[in-house]
Tab-separated table of C-alpha atoms in Angstrom:
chain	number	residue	atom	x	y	z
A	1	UNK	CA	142.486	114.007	103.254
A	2	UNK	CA	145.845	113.614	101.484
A	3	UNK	CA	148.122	114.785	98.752
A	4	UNK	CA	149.039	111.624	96.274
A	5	UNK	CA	149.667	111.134	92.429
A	6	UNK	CA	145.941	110.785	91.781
A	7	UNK	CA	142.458	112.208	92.855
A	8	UNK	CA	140.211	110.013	94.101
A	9	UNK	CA	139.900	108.051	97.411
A	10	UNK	CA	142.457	105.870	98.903
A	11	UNK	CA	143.677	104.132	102.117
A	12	UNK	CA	145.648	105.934	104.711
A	13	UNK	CA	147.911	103.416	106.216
A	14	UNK	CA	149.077	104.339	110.092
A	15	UNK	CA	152.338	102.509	111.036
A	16	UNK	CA	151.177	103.946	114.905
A	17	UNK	CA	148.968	105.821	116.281
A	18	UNK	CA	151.117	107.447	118.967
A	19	UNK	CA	152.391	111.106	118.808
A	20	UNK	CA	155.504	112.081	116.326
A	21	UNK	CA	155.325	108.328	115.185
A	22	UNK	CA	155.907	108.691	111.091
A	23	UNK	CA	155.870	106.035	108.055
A	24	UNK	CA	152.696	106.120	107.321
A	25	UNK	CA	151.602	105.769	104.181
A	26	UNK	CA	149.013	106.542	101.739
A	27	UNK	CA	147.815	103.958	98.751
A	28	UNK	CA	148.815	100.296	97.893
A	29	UNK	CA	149.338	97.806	99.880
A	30	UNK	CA	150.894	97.553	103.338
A	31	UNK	CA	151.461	94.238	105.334
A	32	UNK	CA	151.965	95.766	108.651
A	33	UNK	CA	150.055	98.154	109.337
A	34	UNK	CA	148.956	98.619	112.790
A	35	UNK	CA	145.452	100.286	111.340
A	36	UNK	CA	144.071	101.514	108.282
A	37	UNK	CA	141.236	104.495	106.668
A	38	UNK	CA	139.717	105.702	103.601
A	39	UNK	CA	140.557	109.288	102.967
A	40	UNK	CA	140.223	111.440	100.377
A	41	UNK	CA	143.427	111.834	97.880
A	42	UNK	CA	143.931	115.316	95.880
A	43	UNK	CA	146.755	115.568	93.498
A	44	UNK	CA	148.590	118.618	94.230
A	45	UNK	CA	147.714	120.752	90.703
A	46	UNK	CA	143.853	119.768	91.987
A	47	UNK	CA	144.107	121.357	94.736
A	48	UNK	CA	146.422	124.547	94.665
A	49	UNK	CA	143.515	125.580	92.128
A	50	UNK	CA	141.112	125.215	94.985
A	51	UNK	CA	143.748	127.565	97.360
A	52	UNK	CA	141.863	131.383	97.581
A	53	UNK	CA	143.948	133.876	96.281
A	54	UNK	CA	147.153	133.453	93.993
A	55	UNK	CA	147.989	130.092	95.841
A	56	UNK	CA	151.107	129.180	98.080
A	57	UNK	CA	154.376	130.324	97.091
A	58	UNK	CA	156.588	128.180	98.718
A	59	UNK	CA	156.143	124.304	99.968
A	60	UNK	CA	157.158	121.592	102.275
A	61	UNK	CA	157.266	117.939	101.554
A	62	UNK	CA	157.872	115.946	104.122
A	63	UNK	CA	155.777	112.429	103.599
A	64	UNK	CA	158.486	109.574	104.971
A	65	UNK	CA	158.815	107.945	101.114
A	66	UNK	CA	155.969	109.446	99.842
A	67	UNK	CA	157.322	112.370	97.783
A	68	UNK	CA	157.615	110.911	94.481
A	69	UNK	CA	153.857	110.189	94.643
A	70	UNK	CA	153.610	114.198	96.212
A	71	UNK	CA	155.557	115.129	92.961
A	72	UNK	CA	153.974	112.806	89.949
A	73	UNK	CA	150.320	114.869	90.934
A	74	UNK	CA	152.442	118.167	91.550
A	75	UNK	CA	154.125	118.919	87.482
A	76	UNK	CA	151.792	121.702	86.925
A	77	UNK	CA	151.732	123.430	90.239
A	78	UNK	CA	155.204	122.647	90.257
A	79	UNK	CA	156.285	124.512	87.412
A	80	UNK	CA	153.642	127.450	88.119
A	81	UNK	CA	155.592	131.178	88.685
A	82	UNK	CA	153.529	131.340	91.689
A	83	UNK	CA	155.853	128.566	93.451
A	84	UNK	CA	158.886	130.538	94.317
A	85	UNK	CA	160.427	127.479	96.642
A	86	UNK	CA	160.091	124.012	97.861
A	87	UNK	CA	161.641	121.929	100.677
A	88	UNK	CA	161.788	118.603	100.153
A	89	UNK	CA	162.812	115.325	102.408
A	90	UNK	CA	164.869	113.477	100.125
A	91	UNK	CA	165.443	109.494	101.176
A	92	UNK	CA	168.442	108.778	99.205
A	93	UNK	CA	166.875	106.054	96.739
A	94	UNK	CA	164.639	108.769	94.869
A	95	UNK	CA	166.957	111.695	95.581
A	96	UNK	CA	167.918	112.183	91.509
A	97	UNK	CA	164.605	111.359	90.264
A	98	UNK	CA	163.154	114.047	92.623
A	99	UNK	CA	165.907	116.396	91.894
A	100	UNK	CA	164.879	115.660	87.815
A	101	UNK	CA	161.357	116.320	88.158
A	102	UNK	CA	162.117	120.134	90.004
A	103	UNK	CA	164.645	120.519	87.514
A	104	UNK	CA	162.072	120.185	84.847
A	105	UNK	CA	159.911	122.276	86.484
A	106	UNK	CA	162.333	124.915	86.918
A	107	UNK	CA	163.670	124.404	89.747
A	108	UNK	CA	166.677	124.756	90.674
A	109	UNK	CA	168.511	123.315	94.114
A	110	UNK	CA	170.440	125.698	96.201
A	111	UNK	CA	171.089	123.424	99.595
A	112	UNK	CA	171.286	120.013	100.523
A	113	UNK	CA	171.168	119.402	104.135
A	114	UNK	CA	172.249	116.357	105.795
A	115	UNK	CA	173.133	116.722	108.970
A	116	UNK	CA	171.584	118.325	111.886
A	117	UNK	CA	173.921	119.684	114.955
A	118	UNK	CA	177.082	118.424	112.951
A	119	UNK	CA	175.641	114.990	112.828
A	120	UNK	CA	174.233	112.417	109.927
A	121	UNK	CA	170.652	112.513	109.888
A	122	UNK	CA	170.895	109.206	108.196
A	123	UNK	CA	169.928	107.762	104.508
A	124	UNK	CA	167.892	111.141	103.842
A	125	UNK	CA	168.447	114.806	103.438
A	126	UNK	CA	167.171	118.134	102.757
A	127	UNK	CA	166.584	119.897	99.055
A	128	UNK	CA	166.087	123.447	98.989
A	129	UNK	CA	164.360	124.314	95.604
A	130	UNK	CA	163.846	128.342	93.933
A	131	UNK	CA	163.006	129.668	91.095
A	132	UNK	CA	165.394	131.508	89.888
A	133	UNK	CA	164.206	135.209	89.197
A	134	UNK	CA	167.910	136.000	87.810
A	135	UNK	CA	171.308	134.470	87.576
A	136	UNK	CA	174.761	135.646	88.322
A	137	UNK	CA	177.527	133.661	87.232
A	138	UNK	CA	180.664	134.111	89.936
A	139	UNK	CA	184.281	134.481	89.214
A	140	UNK	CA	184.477	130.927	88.555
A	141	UNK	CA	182.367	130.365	85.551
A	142	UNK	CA	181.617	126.876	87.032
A	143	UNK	CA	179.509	128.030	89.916
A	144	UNK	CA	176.245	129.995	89.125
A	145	UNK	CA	174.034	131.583	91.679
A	146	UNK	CA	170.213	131.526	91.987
A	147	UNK	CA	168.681	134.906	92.516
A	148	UNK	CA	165.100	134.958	94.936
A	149	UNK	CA	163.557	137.168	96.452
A	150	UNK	CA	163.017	134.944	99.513
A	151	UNK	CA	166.853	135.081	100.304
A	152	UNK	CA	166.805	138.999	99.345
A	153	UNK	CA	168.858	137.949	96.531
């Protein structure tokens, strides 16, 4: 199965079948692709109600392009208490439109990473998401810290 904007059954595009290989893609239409299957889709708020227990607390999102479709099936789960965090690959064309839709959730962005070892990591990078529990504003009134617990803030 799959996490899209939708639930319901779609096609799971593989770009390759080899190990590590990435870009694949789930839904629409794809010219290239080296083979295709029909999976089953959840949105997100589906299934974290399906999750045992009080759900996850913190998230990953990682889907090569695929994390505005992640997020559109995610605003409820999104802006749950329960979600305390979320790491997000960022390509650079939807970086503000993802960074919107935490924002409206509550979310608020604490790191950007774009560089691994000192180097680029190219047209993409890294948002670090909390929910702020607290907030301190520092000397400078510009700059405001977000308290979590997950960085024993």
């Amino acid at each position: 199965g799959g996490v899209g904007p939708m639930t319901g059954f779609d096609w799971f595009h593989f770009n390759d079948l080899r190990p590590g290989s990435a870009h694949h893609v789930v839904g629409g239409q794809r010219k290239l692709s080296f083979h295709r299957q029909l999976i089953q889709v959840w949105t997100l708020d589906n299934l974290a109600g399906k999750i045992a227990g009080d759900g996850p607390s913190y998230l990953k999102i990682d889907t090569d392009g695929g994390e505005l479709a992640v997020l559109a099936g995610a605003r409820e789960f999104l802006s749950s208490p329960k979600l305390q965090g979320v790491m997000i690959e960022l390509p650079d064309q939807i970086e503000k439109q993802a960074e919107q839709l935490m924002t409206d959730a509550g979310l608020v962005r604490i790191a950007r990473y774009n560089e691994r070892q000192g180097k680029s990591i190219g047209p993409i990078s890294y948002g670090h998401f909390v929910r702020p529990v607290g907030q301190i504003v520092t000397a400078n009134s510009a700059e405001t810290v977000a308290l979590n617990p997950l960085h024993g803030g």
